[in-house]
Amino acid sequence: MPYSFLEHTADVRMRVTGDSPEGLFRDALFGMVSLMSPETKKEGEKIRRKIALDAPDRTALLIDFLNEALVWMHTESEAYTEVRFHTLGERKLEAELEGERVAGFGEDIKAATYHEAEVGKDPTGTWATTIIFDI
Amino acid sequence: MFDFQKIRKITPVLWEIPRSFRDDMRVPARFYSHEAMLHEVGADRALEQLVNVATLPGIQGWALAMPDMHEGYGFPIGGVAAFDRQEGIISPGGIGYDINCGVRLLRTGFAKEEIKDFLRDVGRTIFSHVPSGVGRGGKLSLRGQDFDAVLLLGARRMLELGYGIEEDLAHIESGGKLEGAQPALVSEHAKYRGRDQLGTMGAGNHFVEVGYVETIFDAAAAQDLHLAQGQVTVLIHTGSRGLGHQVATDYIRLMNRVMENYGIHLPDRELACVPFSSKEGQEYFAAMQAAANFAWANRQLVTCEVREAFQRVFGQETPELSVVYDVAHNIAKVEEYEIKGVRKEVIVHRKGATRAFPGQPVLIPGSMGTASYVLLGQEASLVQSFGSSCHGAGRRMSRTRARRQTSAALLREDLSAQGIVINSGSKRGLAEEAPFAYKDIDDVVDVIHEAGIAKKVARLRPLAVIKG
């Protein structure tokens, strides 16, 4: 499982791994979408959303990316199933998200936080971080 | 588990982590707890997070945590910290994402016996009148200057639009309006998230609860608040919704980018902060106040929806539901205290902590299905806790573990056996809020009472709980 949910007293602690930065960012996004429990429409309208960001480092880039996606999930009821990264550097990201418009969400996420987030590569070459969501 | 060898007992309910605990602490950390509750306090990362708060520039006195403390992100929940107005910082993470999440208590003209046969109706009607859950909008959808007027004027704007009566504003912390709000400093993203969320409850631990006054501890104080034994009350717990969440997100992001310019290096970037007097500090403070005003407008509109629901069930002649008080428990405010013999202005951060000025009602909601309390702030709060008290029971168990130990159906059965009606949109959310996932509210409130921060006035018991 590229993402899993761990114990946290009040919020949600997610551990996410990937074999590349792209994989890590993708699965962090999908983990967040799954946490929101989208209520799929029978015939969901397909949507595309472009996100372009810069940040001081890769960890901030990931958290800012998730928070930007969260805005559109909340305001336009979008749930993402695909993501293509046109650029994904240490401090810059350009992505195109695909998914569908949903009826609503079963759970709320207020924000992805920087607390405990630390994107890094372990000796086996796996990219990983922990993310705490305020729910 | 936290190493309790290094802490020192100040009183039977107050403990100190000395500065020597970690090199980077600027002040000691103090927390309130009975000795018997220490194992719960040390079970998660709350105290480690409190020590981190004690490292922040300009912190005064102590980094404090209330007896309902638990692990948060950055600051612990139940955290209180005051920073020098001139030389200290402001940290959005010390206020939280749900800016001015808070509680409002209404009193009704009904006695418990008069409504006991109508509880199902009352629960259902409130559930339909107060939109709840994720993404369900309210009846007011404001744009442009009309929206900005809410950010500027808070609960007052709701009155101008016909929602509420003048008397309501007299019983809200800060009159339901902070003067320094600047709508222009709230991003379009934030305004877009909040555009149709006025008068909505949201999800998570937010609720509307119909209850009654079960016990009165202080007859004179209860009489002053017009609370009587057996009287039916309504508690409203909600905040600034998506608008406040986005204001916090925007400014934590900004502060992470600029804090190095101010020479600030932190053990946790969720503590991101800048000097209060800096441009970014002042801008966040103005945006935070706008979000706080939005939250007060939200609770004002929810109050009107609850009034309408009561009229729907009991008829137009229903006695008016009056506001007892309304408190914020995620906020920062400029206040003045005597610190080491000198009067000083500080920026007090309350993250899951309630203002408890002498003579001010302090509202402490318990977990679902258990008691809630009305207290009255005491003089000692000004000396020992920067005028602050706890804000609730405080979680002690993760949501996942709560879900493993019960189900929505079992919980409904339990609460129903106690005569409590539940209306909830989310089964999962209901199980996560199981009473056993929280600390014992009686213990938590006793600590505050014994510390002399606030005295117990009345205990409320739930009759109908309405949740997102």
Coordinates of C-alpha atoms in Angstrom, one line a residue:
Chain A
M1 CA 0.0 0.0 0.0
P2 CA 1.6 3.3 -1.0
Y3 CA -0.2 5.1 1.8
S4 CA -1.4 4.1 5.2
F5 CA -3.0 5.8 8.1
L6 CA -1.4 5.7 11.5
E7 CA -2.5 6.6 15.0
H8 CA -3.0 10.3 16.0
T9 CA -5.0 11.5 19.0
A10 CA -7.2 13.9 17.1
D11 CA -6.2 14.2 13.5
V12 CA -5.0 11.9 10.8
R13 CA -1.4 10.8 10.4
M14 CA -0.6 9.3 6.9
R15 CA 2.5 7.6 5.9
V16 CA 3.2 7.7 2.1
T17 CA 5.9 6.1 0.0
G18 CA 6.9 6.1 -3.6
D19 CA 9.6 4.9 -5.9
S20 CA 10.1 8.5 -7.2
P21 CA 9.0 12.0 -6.3
E22 CA 6.3 11.7 -8.8
G23 CA 5.0 8.5 -7.2
L24 CA 5.2 10.0 -3.8
F25 CA 3.3 13.2 -4.8
R26 CA 0.7 11.1 -6.7
D27 CA 0.0 8.7 -3.8
A28 CA -0.1 11.5 -1.3
L29 CA -2.8 13.1 -3.4
F30 CA -4.7 9.8 -3.8
G31 CA -4.4 9.2 0.0
M32 CA -5.9 12.6 0.7
V33 CA -8.7 12.0 -1.8
S34 CA -9.5 8.6 -0.2
L35 CA -9.6 10.1 3.2
M36 CA -12.2 12.6 2.1
S37 CA -14.4 9.6 1.0
P38 CA -15.9 11.1 -2.2
E39 CA -19.5 10.2 -2.9
T40 CA -19.4 9.4 -6.6
K41 CA -22.2 10.5 -8.8
K42 CA -23.7 7.8 -11.1
E43 CA -22.4 9.7 -14.2
G44 CA -19.7 12.0 -12.8
E45 CA -18.7 14.9 -15.0
K46 CA -15.0 14.5 -16.0
I47 CA -12.8 17.4 -14.9
R48 CA -9.3 18.6 -15.4
R49 CA -7.4 21.0 -13.0
K50 CA -4.0 22.6 -13.6
I51 CA -1.9 23.4 -10.6
A52 CA 1.4 25.4 -10.8
L53 CA 3.4 26.1 -7.6
D54 CA 6.7 27.0 -6.3
A55 CA 7.9 26.5 -2.7
P56 CA 11.1 26.8 -0.7
D57 CA 11.8 23.0 -0.8
R58 CA 10.4 19.7 -1.8
T59 CA 8.5 19.1 1.5
A60 CA 6.8 22.5 1.3
L61 CA 6.0 21.8 -2.3
L62 CA 4.2 18.6 -1.4
I63 CA 2.2 20.2 1.4
D64 CA 1.3 23.2 -0.8
F65 CA 0.3 20.9 -3.6
L66 CA -2.1 19.0 -1.4
N67 CA -3.6 22.2 0.0
E68 CA -4.1 23.6 -3.5
A69 CA -5.9 20.5 -4.6
L70 CA -7.9 20.6 -1.4
V71 CA -9.3 24.0 -2.3
W72 CA -10.7 22.7 -5.5
M73 CA -12.0 19.6 -3.9
H74 CA -13.9 21.7 -1.4
T75 CA -15.1 24.5 -3.7
E76 CA -15.8 22.5 -6.9
S77 CA -16.5 19.0 -5.5
E78 CA -13.7 17.5 -7.5
A79 CA -12.2 14.1 -6.7
Y80 CA -9.0 13.1 -8.6
T81 CA -8.0 9.8 -10.0
E82 CA -5.1 10.7 -12.3
V83 CA -2.3 13.2 -12.1
R84 CA 0.4 14.1 -14.7
F85 CA 3.4 16.1 -13.6
H86 CA 4.8 18.3 -16.4
T87 CA 7.4 19.7 -14.0
L88 CA 8.3 18.3 -10.6
G89 CA 11.6 19.7 -9.3
E90 CA 12.8 20.5 -5.8
R91 CA 10.9 23.8 -5.7
K92 CA 8.6 23.9 -8.7
L93 CA 5.6 21.9 -9.8
E94 CA 3.3 22.0 -12.7
A95 CA 0.6 19.3 -12.7
E96 CA -2.6 18.4 -14.4
L97 CA -5.1 16.6 -12.3
E98 CA -8.0 14.5 -13.7
G99 CA -11.0 13.2 -12.0
E100 CA -14.7 13.7 -11.8
R101 CA -17.2 16.0 -10.1
V102 CA -18.7 14.2 -7.1
A103 CA -21.9 14.6 -5.2
G104 CA -20.0 15.5 -2.0
F105 CA -17.6 14.0 0.5
G106 CA -18.1 11.8 3.5
E107 CA -15.2 13.4 5.5
D108 CA -13.8 16.8 6.0
I109 CA -10.1 17.8 5.8
K110 CA -9.3 21.3 7.0
A111 CA -5.7 21.3 5.7
A112 CA -2.6 19.3 5.1
T113 CA 0.0 20.5 7.7
Y114 CA 3.8 20.8 7.6
H115 CA 4.0 19.1 11.0
E116 CA 6.2 15.9 10.8
A117 CA 6.4 16.3 7.0
E118 CA 9.9 15.5 5.7
V119 CA 10.2 14.3 2.1
G120 CA 13.3 12.1 1.8
K121 CA 14.8 9.1 0.2
D122 CA 15.8 6.1 2.3
P123 CA 18.9 3.9 1.6
T124 CA 16.8 1.5 -0.5
G125 CA 15.8 4.4 -2.8
T126 CA 12.2 4.7 -1.6
W127 CA 10.8 8.2 -1.2
A128 CA 8.7 8.7 1.9
T129 CA 7.1 11.2 4.3
T130 CA 4.5 11.5 7.0
I131 CA 1.7 13.9 6.7
I132 CA -0.7 15.1 9.4
F133 CA -4.1 16.3 8.2
D134 CA -6.2 18.5 10.4
I135 CA -9.7 17.1 10.2
Chain B
M1 CA 5.8 8.2 26.7
F2 CA 7.1 11.5 28.2
D3 CA 9.8 11.4 30.8
F4 CA 8.1 12.5 34.0
Q5 CA 11.3 12.3 36.1
K6 CA 12.2 15.8 35.0
I7 CA 8.9 17.6 35.8
R8 CA 8.2 19.4 39.0
K9 CA 4.9 19.6 40.9
I10 CA 3.9 23.3 41.6
T11 CA 0.4 22.5 43.1
P12 CA -1.7 19.4 43.1
V13 CA -3.1 20.5 39.7
L14 CA -0.1 22.3 38.1
W15 CA 3.2 20.8 36.8
E16 CA 6.3 22.4 35.4
I17 CA 8.8 21.3 32.8
P18 CA 11.9 23.5 33.7
R19 CA 14.0 25.4 31.2
S20 CA 16.8 23.0 31.8
F21 CA 14.7 20.2 30.1
R22 CA 15.9 21.3 26.7
D23 CA 18.6 23.9 25.7
D24 CA 16.4 25.8 23.3
M25 CA 13.6 26.6 25.8
R26 CA 13.2 30.3 26.5
V27 CA 10.7 29.8 29.4
P28 CA 9.5 26.8 31.4
A29 CA 6.4 24.9 30.2
R30 CA 3.5 24.4 32.6
F31 CA 0.5 22.2 32.3
Y32 CA -2.6 21.5 34.4
S33 CA -3.6 18.0 35.4
H34 CA -4.5 15.8 38.3
E35 CA -1.7 13.4 39.2
A36 CA -4.1 10.5 38.3
M37 CA -4.4 11.9 34.7
L38 CA -0.7 12.2 34.0
H39 CA -0.5 8.9 32.2
E40 CA -3.0 10.3 29.6
V41 CA -1.1 13.6 29.3
G42 CA 2.1 11.8 28.6
A43 CA 0.7 9.2 26.2
D44 CA 1.0 11.3 23.0
R45 CA 3.3 14.1 21.8
A46 CA 1.4 17.0 23.5
L47 CA 4.1 17.7 26.0
E48 CA 6.9 17.5 23.4
Q49 CA 4.9 20.0 21.3
L50 CA 4.5 22.2 24.4
V51 CA 8.2 22.3 24.9
N52 CA 8.6 23.4 21.3
V53 CA 6.2 26.3 22.0
A54 CA 8.5 27.4 24.9
T55 CA 11.3 28.0 22.3
L56 CA 9.4 30.7 20.3
P57 CA 10.8 34.2 20.3
G58 CA 9.3 36.7 22.7
I59 CA 7.4 34.1 24.7
Q60 CA 6.4 35.4 28.2
G61 CA 6.0 33.6 31.5
W62 CA 5.4 30.0 30.5
A63 CA 4.2 27.9 27.6
L64 CA 0.9 26.6 29.0
A65 CA -1.3 23.6 28.4
M66 CA -4.8 23.1 29.9
P67 CA -6.0 19.8 31.3
D68 CA -7.8 18.8 28.1
M69 CA -4.5 18.9 26.2
H70 CA -3.6 16.4 23.5
E71 CA -1.4 16.1 20.5
G72 CA -2.0 18.6 17.7
Y73 CA 0.4 19.8 15.0
G74 CA 2.8 22.6 16.0
F75 CA 1.1 23.7 19.2
P76 CA -0.6 21.1 21.3
I77 CA -4.4 21.4 21.5
G78 CA -5.2 23.0 24.8
G79 CA -2.2 25.3 24.4
V80 CA -1.9 28.9 25.6
A81 CA 1.1 31.1 24.9
A82 CA 1.7 34.9 25.3
F83 CA 4.3 36.8 23.3
D84 CA 5.6 40.3 23.8
R85 CA 3.8 42.7 21.5
Q86 CA 7.0 44.5 20.5
E87 CA 9.5 41.7 20.4
G88 CA 7.4 38.6 20.1
I89 CA 5.9 36.6 17.3
I90 CA 2.5 35.6 16.0
S91 CA 2.1 32.0 14.7
P92 CA -1.0 30.9 12.8
G93 CA -0.4 27.4 13.9
G94 CA -0.8 28.6 17.5
I95 CA -4.4 29.5 16.7
G96 CA -5.2 26.6 14.4
Y97 CA -6.9 26.1 11.1
D98 CA -10.4 26.6 12.4
I99 CA -10.0 30.2 13.4
N100 CA -12.5 31.2 16.1
C101 CA -13.9 27.8 16.5
G102 CA -16.0 28.3 19.5
V103 CA -19.1 27.6 21.5
R104 CA -22.4 29.5 22.1
L105 CA -24.9 28.6 24.8
L106 CA -28.6 29.5 24.4
R107 CA -31.2 29.2 27.2
T108 CA -34.8 28.4 26.4
G109 CA -38.0 29.1 28.3
F110 CA -38.7 25.4 28.5
A111 CA -38.2 22.9 31.3
K112 CA -36.9 19.5 30.5
E113 CA -40.3 17.8 31.3
E114 CA -42.0 20.1 28.8
I115 CA -40.0 19.0 25.8
K116 CA -39.2 15.3 26.6
D117 CA -42.0 14.0 24.3
F118 CA -40.9 16.2 21.4
L119 CA -37.1 15.4 21.4
R120 CA -37.2 13.4 18.1
D121 CA -39.0 16.3 16.4
V122 CA -36.6 18.8 17.8
G123 CA -33.5 16.8 16.7
R124 CA -34.9 16.2 13.2
T125 CA -36.0 19.8 12.8
I126 CA -32.7 21.3 13.9
F127 CA -30.9 18.8 11.6
S128 CA -32.9 20.0 8.7
H129 CA -32.6 23.7 9.6
V130 CA -28.8 23.8 10.3
P131 CA -26.9 22.5 7.2
S132 CA -24.1 20.1 8.3
G133 CA -21.5 17.8 6.9
V134 CA -19.0 18.5 4.1
G135 CA -20.1 20.7 1.2
R136 CA -23.7 21.4 2.2
G137 CA -24.1 25.1 1.8
G138 CA -26.3 27.5 3.8
K139 CA -29.1 29.7 2.8
L140 CA -27.0 32.9 2.6
S141 CA -24.7 33.1 -0.4
L142 CA -23.0 36.5 -0.3
R143 CA -20.5 38.0 -2.8
G144 CA -18.2 41.0 -3.1
Q145 CA -18.9 43.8 -0.8
D146 CA -21.7 42.0 0.9
F147 CA -19.3 39.2 1.8
D148 CA -16.6 41.6 3.0
A149 CA -19.2 43.3 5.2
V150 CA -19.5 40.0 7.2
L151 CA -15.7 39.8 7.5
L152 CA -15.6 43.4 8.8
L153 CA -18.6 43.4 11.1
G154 CA -19.1 39.8 12.3
A155 CA -22.2 39.0 14.2
R156 CA -23.3 42.7 13.9
R157 CA -23.7 42.2 10.1
M158 CA -26.1 39.3 10.7
L159 CA -28.3 41.6 12.8
E160 CA -28.2 44.2 10.0
L161 CA -29.5 41.5 7.7
G162 CA -32.3 40.6 10.1
Y163 CA -30.7 37.6 11.8
G164 CA -30.9 38.2 15.5
I165 CA -31.6 40.8 18.1
E166 CA -29.5 43.5 19.6
E167 CA -29.5 41.7 23.0
D168 CA -27.5 38.8 21.3
L169 CA -24.4 40.9 20.8
A170 CA -24.1 41.9 24.4
H171 CA -23.4 38.2 25.3
I172 CA -20.6 37.4 22.8
E173 CA -16.9 37.6 23.5
S174 CA -15.7 40.9 22.0
G175 CA -19.3 41.7 21.0
G176 CA -18.9 39.3 18.1
K177 CA -16.7 41.6 16.2
L178 CA -12.9 42.3 16.2
E179 CA -12.0 45.8 15.1
G180 CA -8.8 45.1 13.2
A181 CA -10.3 42.9 10.5
Q182 CA -9.2 43.6 6.9
P183 CA -11.2 41.7 4.3
A184 CA -8.7 42.7 1.6
L185 CA -6.1 40.5 3.3
V186 CA -8.3 37.4 3.1
S187 CA -7.4 35.5 -0.2
E188 CA -9.9 34.9 -3.0
H189 CA -9.4 31.1 -2.3
A190 CA -10.5 31.6 1.3
K191 CA -13.5 33.7 0.4
Y192 CA -14.5 31.2 -2.3
R193 CA -14.3 28.4 0.3
G194 CA -16.6 30.3 2.7
R195 CA -19.0 31.8 0.2
D196 CA -22.0 29.7 1.0
Q197 CA -20.9 28.4 4.5
L198 CA -22.6 31.0 6.8
G199 CA -25.1 29.3 9.0
T200 CA -23.6 25.8 8.6
M201 CA -22.2 23.5 11.2
G202 CA -19.6 21.5 9.2
A203 CA -18.4 18.1 10.2
G204 CA -15.9 16.5 12.7
N205 CA -16.6 17.4 16.3
H206 CA -19.0 20.3 15.5
F207 CA -22.5 20.0 16.8
V208 CA -25.7 21.5 18.0
E209 CA -26.8 20.0 21.3
V210 CA -30.1 20.4 23.1
G211 CA -29.6 19.7 26.8
Y212 CA -30.8 20.8 30.2
V213 CA -29.3 22.2 33.4
E214 CA -28.7 19.0 35.5
T215 CA -26.8 20.4 38.5
I216 CA -26.2 23.9 39.8
F217 CA -23.0 24.4 41.8
D218 CA -23.3 28.2 42.4
A219 CA -26.9 29.4 42.8
A220 CA -26.1 33.1 42.7
A221 CA -23.9 32.9 39.6
A222 CA -26.5 30.7 37.9
Q223 CA -29.2 33.2 38.7
D224 CA -27.1 36.0 37.2
L225 CA -26.9 34.0 34.0
H226 CA -30.7 33.2 34.2
L227 CA -30.0 29.5 34.4
A228 CA -32.3 27.3 36.5
Q229 CA -32.4 23.6 37.4
G230 CA -34.1 21.6 34.7
Q231 CA -34.1 24.4 32.2
V232 CA -33.5 23.4 28.5
T233 CA -30.4 24.8 26.8
V234 CA -28.8 24.7 23.4
L235 CA -25.1 24.5 22.8
I236 CA -23.7 25.4 19.4
H237 CA -20.1 24.3 18.5
T238 CA -18.7 25.5 15.1
G239 CA -16.2 28.0 13.7
S240 CA -15.1 29.9 10.6
R241 CA -15.5 26.8 8.3
G242 CA -13.5 26.7 5.0
L243 CA -12.8 30.4 5.1
G244 CA -10.8 30.2 8.3
H245 CA -9.0 26.9 7.2
Q246 CA -7.8 28.6 4.1
V247 CA -6.7 31.8 5.9
A248 CA -4.5 29.6 8.1
T249 CA -3.2 27.6 5.2
D250 CA -2.3 30.8 3.2
Y251 CA -0.5 32.5 6.0
I252 CA 1.4 29.4 7.3
R253 CA 2.6 29.0 3.8
L254 CA 3.7 32.6 3.6
M255 CA 5.4 32.5 7.0
N256 CA 7.4 29.4 6.0
R257 CA 8.8 31.4 3.1
V258 CA 9.7 34.6 5.0
M259 CA 10.6 33.7 8.6
E260 CA 14.2 33.1 7.7
N261 CA 14.3 36.8 6.8
Y262 CA 13.7 37.5 10.4
G263 CA 16.3 35.0 11.6
I264 CA 13.7 32.6 12.9
H265 CA 14.6 28.9 12.9
L266 CA 12.2 26.4 14.4
P267 CA 12.1 22.8 15.6
D268 CA 8.8 22.3 13.6
R269 CA 7.8 24.3 10.6
E270 CA 4.1 24.0 11.6
L271 CA 5.1 26.6 14.3
A272 CA 5.9 29.0 11.4
C273 CA 5.8 32.5 12.7
V274 CA 7.0 36.1 12.1
P275 CA 7.4 39.1 14.5
F276 CA 4.0 40.4 15.4
S277 CA 5.1 43.9 14.5
S278 CA 6.3 42.8 11.0
K279 CA 4.3 43.5 7.8
E280 CA 3.4 39.8 7.5
G281 CA 2.5 39.5 11.2
Q282 CA 0.2 42.5 11.0
E283 CA -1.4 41.2 7.8
Y284 CA -2.1 37.7 9.3
F285 CA -3.5 39.3 12.4
A286 CA -5.9 41.4 10.3
A287 CA -6.9 38.4 8.2
M288 CA -7.3 36.2 11.3
Q289 CA -9.7 38.8 12.8
A290 CA -11.7 38.8 9.6
A291 CA -12.0 35.0 9.8
A292 CA -12.9 35.3 13.5
N293 CA -15.7 37.8 12.6
F294 CA -16.9 35.3 9.9
A295 CA -17.1 32.6 12.7
W296 CA -19.2 34.9 15.0
A297 CA -21.5 35.7 12.0
N298 CA -21.8 31.9 11.4
R299 CA -22.8 31.1 15.0
Q300 CA -25.2 34.0 14.9
L301 CA -26.9 32.6 11.8
V302 CA -26.9 29.1 13.3
T303 CA -28.6 30.6 16.4
C304 CA -31.4 32.0 14.2
E305 CA -31.8 28.6 12.5
V306 CA -32.1 26.9 15.9
R307 CA -34.7 29.5 16.9
E308 CA -36.7 28.8 13.7
A309 CA -36.5 25.1 14.4
F310 CA -37.9 25.6 17.9
Q311 CA -40.7 27.7 16.4
R312 CA -41.4 25.1 13.8
V313 CA -41.8 22.4 16.5
F314 CA -43.5 24.4 19.3
G315 CA -45.3 27.2 17.4
Q316 CA -44.7 30.9 16.8
E317 CA -45.4 31.7 20.4
T318 CA -42.3 29.8 21.5
P319 CA -40.5 31.8 24.2
E320 CA -37.3 33.5 22.8
L321 CA -34.1 31.6 22.9
S322 CA -31.6 33.9 24.5
V323 CA -27.8 33.9 24.2
V324 CA -26.1 33.1 27.6
Y325 CA -22.6 33.6 26.1
D326 CA -20.4 32.9 23.1
V327 CA -16.7 32.1 23.4
A328 CA -13.8 31.6 20.9
H329 CA -11.4 28.8 21.6
N330 CA -9.0 29.2 18.6
I331 CA -7.8 32.8 18.5
A332 CA -5.1 35.3 19.2
K333 CA -5.7 38.6 21.0
V334 CA -3.8 41.5 22.3
E335 CA -4.3 41.7 26.0
E336 CA -2.5 43.3 29.0
Y337 CA -1.0 41.3 31.9
E338 CA 1.3 42.0 34.8
I339 CA 4.5 39.9 34.1
K340 CA 7.3 40.0 36.6
G341 CA 5.8 43.1 38.2
V342 CA 5.4 45.1 34.9
R343 CA 2.2 45.7 32.9
K344 CA 2.8 44.5 29.5
E345 CA 0.8 44.1 26.2
V346 CA 1.1 40.6 24.8
I347 CA -0.4 38.7 22.0
V348 CA -2.1 35.7 23.6
H349 CA -2.5 32.6 21.5
R350 CA -5.3 30.2 22.5
K351 CA -5.4 27.0 20.5
G352 CA -8.2 24.9 22.0
A353 CA -8.4 27.2 25.1
T354 CA -11.1 29.5 26.2
R355 CA -10.8 33.0 27.5
A356 CA -11.7 33.1 31.2
F357 CA -11.6 36.7 32.4
P358 CA -12.9 37.3 35.9
G359 CA -16.8 37.2 35.9
Q360 CA -16.9 36.0 32.2
P361 CA -18.9 32.8 31.5
V362 CA -16.7 30.0 30.3
L363 CA -18.4 27.3 28.2
I364 CA -16.9 23.8 28.2
P365 CA -18.6 21.3 26.0
G366 CA -18.1 17.6 26.9
S367 CA -17.9 14.7 24.6
M368 CA -21.1 13.6 22.8
G369 CA -23.6 12.1 25.3
T370 CA -21.7 13.3 28.4
A371 CA -22.0 16.5 30.4
S372 CA -21.0 20.1 29.5
Y373 CA -20.2 22.8 31.9
V374 CA -20.8 26.5 32.5
L375 CA -18.1 28.1 34.6
L376 CA -17.3 31.7 35.6
G377 CA -13.7 33.0 35.1
Q378 CA -11.8 34.0 38.3
E379 CA -9.1 36.5 39.1
A380 CA -6.5 33.8 39.4
S381 CA -6.7 33.2 35.6
L382 CA -5.1 36.6 35.1
V383 CA -2.2 35.6 37.3
Q384 CA -1.5 32.1 36.2
S385 CA -3.0 31.3 32.8
F386 CA -3.1 34.6 30.7
G387 CA -6.9 34.7 31.3
S388 CA -7.4 31.2 29.8
S389 CA -9.2 28.0 30.6
C390 CA -9.6 24.6 29.0
H391 CA -12.0 24.3 26.0
G392 CA -13.5 20.8 26.2
A393 CA -12.9 17.3 27.4
G394 CA -10.0 16.7 25.1
R395 CA -9.5 13.5 23.0
R396 CA -7.5 10.7 24.5
M397 CA -8.0 8.1 21.7
S398 CA -7.5 8.3 18.0
R399 CA -10.4 8.3 15.6
T400 CA -9.3 5.0 14.1
R401 CA -9.2 3.3 17.5
A402 CA -12.6 4.7 18.4
R403 CA -14.0 3.3 15.2
R404 CA -12.5 -0.1 16.0
Q405 CA -14.2 -0.1 19.4
T406 CA -17.7 0.9 18.5
S407 CA -20.0 1.4 15.6
A408 CA -22.6 4.1 14.8
A409 CA -25.4 1.6 15.5
L410 CA -24.0 0.6 18.9
L411 CA -23.4 4.1 19.9
R412 CA -26.9 5.1 18.9
E413 CA -28.2 2.2 21.0
D414 CA -26.2 3.3 24.0
L415 CA -27.2 6.9 23.8
S416 CA -30.8 6.0 23.2
A417 CA -30.8 3.9 26.3
Q418 CA -29.8 7.1 28.2
G419 CA -32.7 8.9 26.6
I420 CA -30.5 10.9 24.2
V421 CA -31.7 11.4 20.6
I422 CA -29.0 11.5 17.8
N423 CA -29.2 13.0 14.4
S424 CA -26.0 12.6 12.4
G425 CA -25.2 12.8 8.7
S426 CA -22.0 10.6 9.0
K427 CA -21.9 7.1 10.5
R428 CA -18.2 7.1 10.6
G429 CA -18.1 10.6 12.1
L430 CA -20.5 9.5 14.8
A431 CA -18.3 6.5 15.9
E432 CA -15.2 8.7 15.9
E433 CA -16.9 11.0 18.5
A434 CA -17.7 8.1 20.9
P435 CA -17.6 9.4 24.5
F436 CA -14.9 7.0 25.5
A437 CA -12.6 8.6 23.0
Y438 CA -12.4 11.6 25.2
K439 CA -11.1 12.4 28.7
D440 CA -13.6 12.5 31.6
I441 CA -15.1 16.0 31.4
D442 CA -15.8 16.0 35.2
D443 CA -12.0 15.5 35.9
V444 CA -10.9 18.1 33.4
V445 CA -13.3 20.7 34.8
D446 CA -12.4 19.9 38.4
V447 CA -8.7 20.7 37.6
I448 CA -9.7 24.2 36.3
H449 CA -12.0 24.7 39.3
E450 CA -9.3 23.6 41.8
A451 CA -6.7 25.7 40.0
G452 CA -8.9 28.8 40.6
I453 CA -9.0 29.6 36.9
A454 CA -12.8 29.4 36.7
K455 CA -15.4 28.2 39.1
K456 CA -18.2 25.7 38.3
V457 CA -21.6 27.2 37.9
A458 CA -23.7 24.5 36.2
R459 CA -23.5 21.1 34.6
L460 CA -25.6 20.4 31.5
R461 CA -26.8 17.0 30.2
P462 CA -27.6 16.3 26.6
L463 CA -31.1 15.4 25.4
A464 CA -30.6 15.6 21.6
V465 CA -27.4 15.8 19.7
I466 CA -27.3 17.0 16.1
K467 CA -24.0 16.4 14.1
G468 CA -22.6 16.7 10.6

